[in-house]
Amino acid sequence: MGTRGDLVRALNAGADAGRTGDPVTACPYPSGDLRRSEWVRGYAKTARFADEQHDQERAADQGVYRKCWSPAWHRLK
């Protein structure tokens, strides 16, 4: 287990790992540890997965912008 500060540090470390493209298996915390859950949560918030990256690149190529997770697509003018 960890204190609140440990959990925040684990969340931030996971976010950093997600931004840099590290594999999710790089988590330094053992199974069953709350810090592991926070690390994975931070990782998932920032990691770009292959299908998301492809969708974003395709939308950029077509000049389309998606504002939220709504099904509505808007054209940039």
PDB file of N, CA, C and O in Angstrom:
ATOM      1  N   MET A   1       0.836  -1.173   0.000  1.00  0.00           N
ATOM      2  CA  MET A   1       0.000   0.000   0.000  1.00  0.00           C
ATOM      3  C   MET A   1       0.886   1.243   0.000  1.00  0.00           C
ATOM      4  O   MET A   1       2.084   1.157   0.119  1.00  0.00           O
ATOM      5  N   GLY A   2       0.256   2.381  -0.108  1.00  0.00           N
ATOM      6  CA  GLY A   2       1.048   3.592  -0.113  1.00  0.00           C
ATOM      7  C   GLY A   2       0.251   4.764   0.435  1.00  0.00           C
ATOM      8  O   GLY A   2      -0.963   4.713   0.546  1.00  0.00           O
ATOM      9  N   THR A   3       0.965   5.789   0.777  1.00  0.00           N
ATOM     10  CA  THR A   3       0.306   7.008   1.228  1.00  0.00           C
ATOM     11  C   THR A   3      -0.258   7.747   0.018  1.00  0.00           C
ATOM     12  O   THR A   3      -0.009   7.378  -1.131  1.00  0.00           O
ATOM     13  N   ARG A   4      -0.987   8.790   0.282  1.00  0.00           N
ATOM     14  CA  ARG A   4      -1.574   9.563  -0.808  1.00  0.00           C
ATOM     15  C   ARG A   4      -0.495  10.118  -1.741  1.00  0.00           C
ATOM     16  O   ARG A   4      -0.642  10.115  -2.959  1.00  0.00           O
ATOM     17  N   GLY A   5       0.587  10.584  -1.173  1.00  0.00           N
ATOM     18  CA  GLY A   5       1.693  11.098  -1.986  1.00  0.00           C
ATOM     19  C   GLY A   5       2.292  10.029  -2.882  1.00  0.00           C
ATOM     20  O   GLY A   5       2.633  10.283  -4.037  1.00  0.00           O
ATOM     21  N   ASP A   6       2.409   8.800  -2.342  1.00  0.00           N
ATOM     22  CA  ASP A   6       2.919   7.680  -3.152  1.00  0.00           C
ATOM     23  C   ASP A   6       1.985   7.379  -4.316  1.00  0.00           C
ATOM     24  O   ASP A   6       2.434   7.077  -5.423  1.00  0.00           O
ATOM     25  N   LEU A   7       0.683   7.473  -4.067  1.00  0.00           N
ATOM     26  CA  LEU A   7      -0.290   7.201  -5.117  1.00  0.00           C
ATOM     27  C   LEU A   7      -0.230   8.260  -6.208  1.00  0.00           C
ATOM     28  O   LEU A   7      -0.307   7.947  -7.399  1.00  0.00           O
ATOM     29  N   VAL A   8      -0.062   9.506  -5.816  1.00  0.00           N
ATOM     30  CA  VAL A   8       0.042  10.591  -6.805  1.00  0.00           C
ATOM     31  C   VAL A   8       1.313  10.433  -7.628  1.00  0.00           C
ATOM     32  O   VAL A   8       1.302  10.587  -8.851  1.00  0.00           O
ATOM     33  N   ARG A   9       2.420  10.079  -6.969  1.00  0.00           N
ATOM     34  CA  ARG A   9       3.675   9.860  -7.702  1.00  0.00           C
ATOM     35  C   ARG A   9       3.539   8.691  -8.673  1.00  0.00           C
ATOM     36  O   ARG A   9       4.047   8.749  -9.797  1.00  0.00           O
ATOM     37  N   ALA A  10       2.846   7.629  -8.272  1.00  0.00           N
ATOM     38  CA  ALA A  10       2.645   6.480  -9.154  1.00  0.00           C
ATOM     39  C   ALA A  10       1.777   6.878 -10.351  1.00  0.00           C
ATOM     40  O   ALA A  10       2.058   6.485 -11.491  1.00  0.00           O
ATOM     41  N   LEU A  11       0.740   7.663 -10.125  1.00  0.00           N
ATOM     42  CA  LEU A  11      -0.118   8.142 -11.211  1.00  0.00           C
ATOM     43  C   LEU A  11       0.688   8.972 -12.202  1.00  0.00           C
ATOM     44  O   LEU A  11       0.598   8.770 -13.419  1.00  0.00           O
ATOM     45  N   ASN A  12       1.497   9.877 -11.695  1.00  0.00           N
ATOM     46  CA  ASN A  12       2.317  10.724 -12.567  1.00  0.00           C
ATOM     47  C   ASN A  12       3.378   9.915 -13.307  1.00  0.00           C
ATOM     48  O   ASN A  12       3.656  10.174 -14.490  1.00  0.00           O
ATOM     49  N   ALA A  13       3.956   8.924 -12.643  1.00  0.00           N
ATOM     50  CA  ALA A  13       4.950   8.076 -13.304  1.00  0.00           C
ATOM     51  C   ALA A  13       4.304   7.266 -14.426  1.00  0.00           C
ATOM     52  O   ALA A  13       4.879   7.109 -15.507  1.00  0.00           O
ATOM     53  N   GLY A  14       3.099   6.780 -14.197  1.00  0.00           N
ATOM     54  CA  GLY A  14       2.381   6.049 -15.234  1.00  0.00           C
ATOM     55  C   GLY A  14       2.043   6.945 -16.417  1.00  0.00           C
ATOM     56  O   GLY A  14       2.145   6.538 -17.577  1.00  0.00           O
ATOM     57  N   ALA A  15       1.643   8.187 -16.123  1.00  0.00           N
ATOM     58  CA  ALA A  15       1.340   9.141 -17.193  1.00  0.00           C
ATOM     59  C   ALA A  15       2.587   9.434 -18.013  1.00  0.00           C
ATOM     60  O   ALA A  15       2.533   9.510 -19.246  1.00  0.00           O
ATOM     61  N   ASP A  16       3.715   9.599 -17.354  1.00  0.00           N
ATOM     62  CA  ASP A  16       4.974   9.830 -18.071  1.00  0.00           C
ATOM     63  C   ASP A  16       5.324   8.638 -18.962  1.00  0.00           C
ATOM     64  O   ASP A  16       5.753   8.809 -20.104  1.00  0.00           O
ATOM     65  N   ALA A  17       5.124   7.439 -18.441  1.00  0.00           N
ATOM     66  CA  ALA A  17       5.415   6.231 -19.222  1.00  0.00           C
ATOM     67  C   ALA A  17       4.491   6.138 -20.436  1.00  0.00           C
ATOM     68  O   ALA A  17       4.918   5.749 -21.519  1.00  0.00           O
ATOM     69  N   GLY A  18       3.240   6.505 -20.260  1.00  0.00           N
ATOM     70  CA  GLY A  18       2.306   6.482 -21.383  1.00  0.00           C
ATOM     71  C   GLY A  18       2.673   7.483 -22.456  1.00  0.00           C
ATOM     72  O   GLY A  18       2.568   7.196 -23.652  1.00  0.00           O
ATOM     73  N   ARG A  19       3.116   8.663 -22.046  1.00  0.00           N
ATOM     74  CA  ARG A  19       3.519   9.694 -23.012  1.00  0.00           C
ATOM     75  C   ARG A  19       4.763   9.296 -23.791  1.00  0.00           C
ATOM     76  O   ARG A  19       4.880   9.597 -24.972  1.00  0.00           O
ATOM     77  N   THR A  20       5.684   8.623 -23.126  1.00  0.00           N
ATOM     78  CA  THR A  20       6.933   8.253 -23.797  1.00  0.00           C
ATOM     79  C   THR A  20       6.803   6.962 -24.597  1.00  0.00           C
ATOM     80  O   THR A  20       7.729   6.591 -25.308  1.00  0.00           O
ATOM     81  N   GLY A  21       5.674   6.272 -24.475  1.00  0.00           N
ATOM     82  CA  GLY A  21       5.451   5.072 -25.266  1.00  0.00           C
ATOM     83  C   GLY A  21       6.015   3.802 -24.660  1.00  0.00           C
ATOM     84  O   GLY A  21       6.171   2.799 -25.349  1.00  0.00           O
ATOM     85  N   ASP A  22       6.330   3.823 -23.370  1.00  0.00           N
ATOM     86  CA  ASP A  22       6.803   2.608 -22.704  1.00  0.00           C
ATOM     87  C   ASP A  22       5.700   1.551 -22.712  1.00  0.00           C
ATOM     88  O   ASP A  22       4.520   1.896 -22.706  1.00  0.00           O
ATOM     89  N   PRO A  23       6.063   0.271 -22.695  1.00  0.00           N
ATOM     90  CA  PRO A  23       5.027  -0.766 -22.640  1.00  0.00           C
ATOM     91  C   PRO A  23       4.367  -0.777 -21.266  1.00  0.00           C
ATOM     92  O   PRO A  23       4.980  -0.399 -20.262  1.00  0.00           O
ATOM     93  N   VAL A  24       3.131  -1.199 -21.219  1.00  0.00           N
ATOM     94  CA  VAL A  24       2.405  -1.227 -19.945  1.00  0.00           C
ATOM     95  C   VAL A  24       3.050  -2.208 -18.970  1.00  0.00           C
ATOM     96  O   VAL A  24       2.897  -2.077 -17.755  1.00  0.00           O
ATOM     97  N   THR A  25       3.806  -3.156 -19.474  1.00  0.00           N
ATOM     98  CA  THR A  25       4.498  -4.114 -18.608  1.00  0.00           C
ATOM     99  C   THR A  25       5.670  -3.483 -17.857  1.00  0.00           C
ATOM    100  O   THR A  25       6.285  -4.143 -17.026  1.00  0.00           O
ATOM    101  N   ALA A  26       5.963  -2.213 -18.124  1.00  0.00           N
ATOM    102  CA  ALA A  26       7.064  -1.530 -17.442  1.00  0.00           C
ATOM    103  C   ALA A  26       6.682  -1.059 -16.041  1.00  0.00           C
ATOM    104  O   ALA A  26       7.501  -0.466 -15.350  1.00  0.00           O
ATOM    105  N   CYS A  27       5.472  -1.331 -15.608  1.00  0.00           N
ATOM    106  CA  CYS A  27       5.030  -0.898 -14.280  1.00  0.00           C
ATOM    107  C   CYS A  27       5.928  -1.500 -13.204  1.00  0.00           C
ATOM    108  O   CYS A  27       6.111  -2.718 -13.151  1.00  0.00           O
ATOM    109  N   PRO A  28       6.481  -0.659 -12.333  1.00  0.00           N
ATOM    110  CA  PRO A  28       7.431  -1.157 -11.330  1.00  0.00           C
ATOM    111  C   PRO A  28       6.785  -1.715 -10.065  1.00  0.00           C
ATOM    112  O   PRO A  28       7.486  -2.214  -9.193  1.00  0.00           O
ATOM    113  N   TYR A  29       5.469  -1.663  -9.948  1.00  0.00           N
ATOM    114  CA  TYR A  29       4.801  -2.053  -8.711  1.00  0.00           C
ATOM    115  C   TYR A  29       4.220  -3.459  -8.822  1.00  0.00           C
ATOM    116  O   TYR A  29       3.743  -3.861  -9.878  1.00  0.00           O
ATOM    117  N   PRO A  30       4.229  -4.208  -7.720  1.00  0.00           N
ATOM    118  CA  PRO A  30       3.730  -5.590  -7.752  1.00  0.00           C
ATOM    119  C   PRO A  30       2.198  -5.649  -7.833  1.00  0.00           C
ATOM    120  O   PRO A  30       1.505  -4.694  -7.497  1.00  0.00           O
ATOM    121  N   SER A  31       1.709  -6.784  -8.265  1.00  0.00           N
ATOM    122  CA  SER A  31       0.274  -7.016  -8.333  1.00  0.00           C
ATOM    123  C   SER A  31      -0.334  -6.901  -6.934  1.00  0.00           C
ATOM    124  O   SER A  31       0.264  -7.340  -5.953  1.00  0.00           O
ATOM    125  N   GLY A  32      -1.513  -6.300  -6.862  1.00  0.00           N
ATOM    126  CA  GLY A  32      -2.185  -6.134  -5.569  1.00  0.00           C
ATOM    127  C   GLY A  32      -1.831  -4.853  -4.847  1.00  0.00           C
ATOM    128  O   GLY A  32      -2.422  -4.538  -3.817  1.00  0.00           O
ATOM    129  N   ASP A  33      -0.881  -4.099  -5.355  1.00  0.00           N
ATOM    130  CA  ASP A  33      -0.466  -2.832  -4.751  1.00  0.00           C
ATOM    131  C   ASP A  33      -1.308  -1.705  -5.347  1.00  0.00           C
ATOM    132  O   ASP A  33      -1.496  -1.637  -6.555  1.00  0.00           O
ATOM    133  N   LEU A  34      -1.841  -0.828  -4.494  1.00  0.00           N
ATOM    134  CA  LEU A  34      -2.646   0.298  -4.984  1.00  0.00           C
ATOM    135  C   LEU A  34      -1.857   1.198  -5.921  1.00  0.00           C
ATOM    136  O   LEU A  34      -2.417   1.786  -6.843  1.00  0.00           O
ATOM    137  N   ARG A  35      -0.557   1.303  -5.688  1.00  0.00           N
ATOM    138  CA  ARG A  35       0.265   2.130  -6.573  1.00  0.00           C
ATOM    139  C   ARG A  35       0.267   1.587  -7.996  1.00  0.00           C
ATOM    140  O   ARG A  35       0.334   2.358  -8.954  1.00  0.00           O
ATOM    141  N   ARG A  36       0.161   0.273  -8.147  1.00  0.00           N
ATOM    142  CA  ARG A  36       0.085  -0.319  -9.488  1.00  0.00           C
ATOM    143  C   ARG A  36      -1.193   0.135 -10.188  1.00  0.00           C
ATOM    144  O   ARG A  36      -1.176   0.483 -11.365  1.00  0.00           O
ATOM    145  N   SER A  37      -2.297   0.134  -9.470  1.00  0.00           N
ATOM    146  CA  SER A  37      -3.566   0.591 -10.051  1.00  0.00           C
ATOM    147  C   SER A  37      -3.462   2.045 -10.499  1.00  0.00           C
ATOM    148  O   SER A  37      -3.942   2.410 -11.576  1.00  0.00           O
ATOM    149  N   GLU A  38      -2.848   2.867  -9.685  1.00  0.00           N
ATOM    150  CA  GLU A  38      -2.696   4.278 -10.037  1.00  0.00           C
ATOM    151  C   GLU A  38      -1.740   4.461 -11.213  1.00  0.00           C
ATOM    152  O   GLU A  38      -1.958   5.304 -12.075  1.00  0.00           O
ATOM    153  N   TRP A  39      -0.679   3.673 -11.247  1.00  0.00           N
ATOM    154  CA  TRP A  39       0.275   3.748 -12.354  1.00  0.00           C
ATOM    155  C   TRP A  39      -0.429   3.412 -13.664  1.00  0.00           C
ATOM    156  O   TRP A  39      -0.293   4.128 -14.653  1.00  0.00           O
ATOM    157  N   VAL A  40      -1.202   2.335 -13.665  1.00  0.00           N
ATOM    158  CA  VAL A  40      -1.924   1.920 -14.873  1.00  0.00           C
ATOM    159  C   VAL A  40      -2.967   2.971 -15.251  1.00  0.00           C
ATOM    160  O   VAL A  40      -3.173   3.267 -16.432  1.00  0.00           O
ATOM    161  N   ARG A  41      -3.616   3.551 -14.272  1.00  0.00           N
ATOM    162  CA  ARG A  41      -4.603   4.615 -14.536  1.00  0.00           C
ATOM    163  C   ARG A  41      -3.939   5.811 -15.217  1.00  0.00           C
ATOM    164  O   ARG A  41      -4.449   6.359 -16.194  1.00  0.00           O
ATOM    165  N   GLY A  42      -2.794   6.229 -14.714  1.00  0.00           N
ATOM    166  CA  GLY A  42      -2.057   7.324 -15.343  1.00  0.00           C
ATOM    167  C   GLY A  42      -1.587   6.964 -16.737  1.00  0.00           C
ATOM    168  O   GLY A  42      -1.644   7.776 -17.664  1.00  0.00           O
ATOM    169  N   TYR A  43      -1.150   5.735 -16.914  1.00  0.00           N
ATOM    170  CA  TYR A  43      -0.699   5.257 -18.223  1.00  0.00           C
ATOM    171  C   TYR A  43      -1.843   5.308 -19.228  1.00  0.00           C
ATOM    172  O   TYR A  43      -1.689   5.796 -20.346  1.00  0.00           O
ATOM    173  N   ALA A  44      -2.990   4.813 -18.823  1.00  0.00           N
ATOM    174  CA  ALA A  44      -4.139   4.746 -19.730  1.00  0.00           C
ATOM    175  C   ALA A  44      -4.645   6.132 -20.121  1.00  0.00           C
ATOM    176  O   ALA A  44      -5.177   6.318 -21.215  1.00  0.00           O
ATOM    177  N   LYS A  45      -4.475   7.121 -19.256  1.00  0.00           N
ATOM    178  CA  LYS A  45      -4.935   8.475 -19.576  1.00  0.00           C
ATOM    179  C   LYS A  45      -4.113   9.126 -20.677  1.00  0.00           C
ATOM    180  O   LYS A  45      -4.619   9.957 -21.416  1.00  0.00           O
ATOM    181  N   THR A  46      -2.849   8.744 -20.799  1.00  0.00           N
ATOM    182  CA  THR A  46      -1.971   9.448 -21.725  1.00  0.00           C
ATOM    183  C   THR A  46      -1.450   8.606 -22.881  1.00  0.00           C
ATOM    184  O   THR A  46      -0.956   9.156 -23.856  1.00  0.00           O
ATOM    185  N   ALA A  47      -1.532   7.291 -22.783  1.00  0.00           N
ATOM    186  CA  ALA A  47      -0.987   6.431 -23.838  1.00  0.00           C
ATOM    187  C   ALA A  47      -1.820   6.551 -25.101  1.00  0.00           C
ATOM    188  O   ALA A  47      -3.035   6.676 -25.052  1.00  0.00           O
ATOM    189  N   ARG A  48      -1.147   6.546 -26.248  1.00  0.00           N
ATOM    190  CA  ARG A  48      -1.842   6.531 -27.542  1.00  0.00           C
ATOM    191  C   ARG A  48      -1.782   5.116 -28.074  1.00  0.00           C
ATOM    192  O   ARG A  48      -0.711   4.589 -28.333  1.00  0.00           O
ATOM    193  N   PHE A  49      -2.928   4.521 -28.213  1.00  0.00           N
ATOM    194  CA  PHE A  49      -3.003   3.162 -28.714  1.00  0.00           C
ATOM    195  C   PHE A  49      -3.108   3.196 -30.225  1.00  0.00           C
ATOM    196  O   PHE A  49      -3.522   4.176 -30.820  1.00  0.00           O
ATOM    197  N   ALA A  50      -2.739   2.111 -30.869  1.00  0.00           N
ATOM    198  CA  ALA A  50      -2.612   2.074 -32.332  1.00  0.00           C
ATOM    199  C   ALA A  50      -3.896   2.487 -33.042  1.00  0.00           C
ATOM    200  O   ALA A  50      -3.857   3.266 -33.997  1.00  0.00           O
ATOM    201  N   ASP A  51      -5.051   1.996 -32.612  1.00  0.00           N
ATOM    202  CA  ASP A  51      -6.288   2.342 -33.308  1.00  0.00           C
ATOM    203  C   ASP A  51      -6.657   3.807 -33.123  1.00  0.00           C
ATOM    204  O   ASP A  51      -7.154   4.451 -34.032  1.00  0.00           O
ATOM    205  N   GLU A  52      -6.398   4.379 -31.942  1.00  0.00           N
ATOM    206  CA  GLU A  52      -6.661   5.801 -31.713  1.00  0.00           C
ATOM    207  C   GLU A  52      -5.738   6.658 -32.575  1.00  0.00           C
ATOM    208  O   GLU A  52      -6.160   7.648 -33.153  1.00  0.00           O
ATOM    209  N   GLN A  53      -4.480   6.283 -32.640  1.00  0.00           N
ATOM    210  CA  GLN A  53      -3.511   7.038 -33.418  1.00  0.00           C
ATOM    211  C   GLN A  53      -3.897   7.016 -34.895  1.00  0.00           C
ATOM    212  O   GLN A  53      -3.868   8.044 -35.565  1.00  0.00           O
ATOM    213  N   HIS A  54      -4.313   5.850 -35.391  1.00  0.00           N
ATOM    214  CA  HIS A  54      -4.723   5.734 -36.788  1.00  0.00           C
ATOM    215  C   HIS A  54      -5.952   6.607 -37.055  1.00  0.00           C
ATOM    216  O   HIS A  54      -6.004   7.312 -38.064  1.00  0.00           O
ATOM    217  N   ASP A  55      -6.928   6.570 -36.162  1.00  0.00           N
ATOM    218  CA  ASP A  55      -8.137   7.380 -36.333  1.00  0.00           C
ATOM    219  C   ASP A  55      -7.813   8.867 -36.344  1.00  0.00           C
ATOM    220  O   ASP A  55      -8.345   9.631 -37.149  1.00  0.00           O
ATOM    221  N   GLN A  56      -6.941   9.296 -35.454  1.00  0.00           N
ATOM    222  CA  GLN A  56      -6.580  10.713 -35.381  1.00  0.00           C
ATOM    223  C   GLN A  56      -5.811  11.148 -36.614  1.00  0.00           C
ATOM    224  O   GLN A  56      -6.024  12.238 -37.133  1.00  0.00           O
ATOM    225  N   GLU A  57      -4.907  10.315 -37.102  1.00  0.00           N
ATOM    226  CA  GLU A  57      -4.149  10.664 -38.306  1.00  0.00           C
ATOM    227  C   GLU A  57      -5.062  10.714 -39.520  1.00  0.00           C
ATOM    228  O   GLU A  57      -4.950  11.605 -40.356  1.00  0.00           O
ATOM    229  N   ARG A  58      -5.995   9.766 -39.629  1.00  0.00           N
ATOM    230  CA  ARG A  58      -6.929   9.757 -40.743  1.00  0.00           C
ATOM    231  C   ARG A  58      -7.828  10.991 -40.708  1.00  0.00           C
ATOM    232  O   ARG A  58      -8.078  11.625 -41.723  1.00  0.00           O
ATOM    233  N   ALA A  59      -8.293  11.362 -39.525  1.00  0.00           N
ATOM    234  CA  ALA A  59      -9.136  12.545 -39.393  1.00  0.00           C
ATOM    235  C   ALA A  59      -8.359  13.805 -39.766  1.00  0.00           C
ATOM    236  O   ALA A  59      -8.889  14.702 -40.428  1.00  0.00           O
ATOM    237  N   ALA A  60      -7.091  13.861 -39.378  1.00  0.00           N
ATOM    238  CA  ALA A  60      -6.274  15.025 -39.720  1.00  0.00           C
ATOM    239  C   ALA A  60      -6.053  15.104 -41.231  1.00  0.00           C
ATOM    240  O   ALA A  60      -6.072  16.185 -41.817  1.00  0.00           O
ATOM    241  N   ASP A  61      -5.853  13.962 -41.873  1.00  0.00           N
ATOM    242  CA  ASP A  61      -5.661  13.933 -43.326  1.00  0.00           C
ATOM    243  C   ASP A  61      -6.904  14.401 -44.065  1.00  0.00           C
ATOM    244  O   ASP A  61      -6.829  15.030 -45.112  1.00  0.00           O
ATOM    245  N   GLN A  62      -8.074  14.097 -43.503  1.00  0.00           N
ATOM    246  CA  GLN A  62      -9.330  14.463 -44.150  1.00  0.00           C
ATOM    247  C   GLN A  62      -9.810  15.860 -43.748  1.00  0.00           C
ATOM    248  O   GLN A  62     -10.831  16.316 -44.229  1.00  0.00           O
ATOM    249  N   GLY A  63      -9.102  16.513 -42.857  1.00  0.00           N
ATOM    250  CA  GLY A  63      -9.509  17.837 -42.400  1.00  0.00           C
ATOM    251  C   GLY A  63     -10.705  17.784 -41.471  1.00  0.00           C
ATOM    252  O   GLY A  63     -11.497  18.711 -41.393  1.00  0.00           O
ATOM    253  N   VAL A  64     -10.826  16.690 -40.750  1.00  0.00           N
ATOM    254  CA  VAL A  64     -11.963  16.498 -39.849  1.00  0.00           C
ATOM    255  C   VAL A  64     -11.467  16.591 -38.423  1.00  0.00           C
ATOM    256  O   VAL A  64     -10.399  16.124 -38.090  1.00  0.00           O
ATOM    257  N   TYR A  65     -12.276  17.178 -37.559  1.00  0.00           N
ATOM    258  CA  TYR A  65     -11.924  17.335 -36.156  1.00  0.00           C
ATOM    259  C   TYR A  65     -13.064  16.807 -35.304  1.00  0.00           C
ATOM    260  O   TYR A  65     -14.209  17.174 -35.494  1.00  0.00           O
ATOM    261  N   ARG A  66     -12.747  15.933 -34.356  1.00  0.00           N
ATOM    262  CA  ARG A  66     -13.764  15.423 -33.440  1.00  0.00           C
ATOM    263  C   ARG A  66     -13.583  16.123 -32.111  1.00  0.00           C
ATOM    264  O   ARG A  66     -12.535  16.025 -31.495  1.00  0.00           O
ATOM    265  N   LYS A  67     -14.602  16.819 -31.646  1.00  0.00           N
ATOM    266  CA  LYS A  67     -14.480  17.670 -30.472  1.00  0.00           C
ATOM    267  C   LYS A  67     -14.540  16.891 -29.166  1.00  0.00           C
ATOM    268  O   LYS A  67     -13.961  17.257 -28.211  1.00  0.00           O
ATOM    269  N   CYS A  68     -15.274  15.885 -28.999  1.00  0.00           N
ATOM    270  CA  CYS A  68     -15.314  15.069 -27.792  1.00  0.00           C
ATOM    271  C   CYS A  68     -15.423  13.615 -28.222  1.00  0.00           C
ATOM    272  O   CYS A  68     -15.000  13.268 -29.292  1.00  0.00           O
ATOM    273  N   TRP A  69     -16.031  12.827 -27.424  1.00  0.00           N
ATOM    274  CA  TRP A  69     -16.282  11.452 -27.826  1.00  0.00           C
ATOM    275  C   TRP A  69     -17.675  11.314 -28.408  1.00  0.00           C
ATOM    276  O   TRP A  69     -18.278  10.274 -28.386  1.00  0.00           O
ATOM    277  N   SER A  70     -18.213  12.391 -28.909  1.00  0.00           N
ATOM    278  CA  SER A  70     -19.539  12.332 -29.516  1.00  0.00           C
ATOM    279  C   SER A  70     -19.410  11.810 -30.945  1.00  0.00           C
ATOM    280  O   SER A  70     -18.367  11.931 -31.567  1.00  0.00           O
ATOM    281  N   PRO A  71     -20.476  11.260 -31.492  1.00  0.00           N
ATOM    282  CA  PRO A  71     -20.413  10.757 -32.858  1.00  0.00           C
ATOM    283  C   PRO A  71     -20.422  11.866 -33.909  1.00  0.00           C
ATOM    284  O   PRO A  71     -20.251  11.601 -35.083  1.00  0.00           O
ATOM    285  N   ALA A  72     -20.621  13.082 -33.481  1.00  0.00           N
ATOM    286  CA  ALA A  72     -20.686  14.198 -34.447  1.00  0.00           C
ATOM    287  C   ALA A  72     -19.278  14.593 -34.875  1.00  0.00           C
ATOM    288  O   ALA A  72     -18.389  14.793 -34.070  1.00  0.00           O
ATOM    289  N   TRP A  73     -19.080  14.721 -36.166  1.00  0.00           N
ATOM    290  CA  TRP A  73     -17.816  15.162 -36.736  1.00  0.00           C
ATOM    291  C   TRP A  73     -18.006  16.561 -37.281  1.00  0.00           C
ATOM    292  O   TRP A  73     -19.032  16.880 -37.853  1.00  0.00           O
ATOM    293  N   HIS A  74     -17.025  17.396 -37.094  1.00  0.00           N
ATOM    294  CA  HIS A  74     -17.117  18.775 -37.546  1.00  0.00           C
ATOM    295  C   HIS A  74     -15.964  19.077 -38.488  1.00  0.00           C
ATOM    296  O   HIS A  74     -14.836  18.660 -38.236  1.00  0.00           O
ATOM    297  N   ARG A  75     -16.225  19.794 -39.523  1.00  0.00           N
ATOM    298  CA  ARG A  75     -15.168  20.215 -40.446  1.00  0.00           C
ATOM    299  C   ARG A  75     -14.582  21.532 -39.983  1.00  0.00           C
ATOM    300  O   ARG A  75     -15.297  22.438 -39.628  1.00  0.00           O
ATOM    301  N   LEU A  76     -13.284  21.601 -40.003  1.00  0.00           N
ATOM    302  CA  LEU A  76     -12.595  22.860 -39.706  1.00  0.00           C
ATOM    303  C   LEU A  76     -12.649  23.760 -40.931  1.00  0.00           C
ATOM    304  O   LEU A  76     -12.416  23.319 -42.040  1.00  0.00           O
ATOM    305  N   LYS A  77     -12.940  24.980 -40.739  1.00  0.00           N
ATOM    306  CA  LYS A  77     -12.980  25.935 -41.869  1.00  0.00           C
ATOM    307  C   LYS A  77     -11.992  27.033 -41.628  1.00  0.00           C
ATOM    308  O   LYS A  77     -11.703  27.438 -40.580  1.00  0.00           O
TER     309      LYS A  77
END
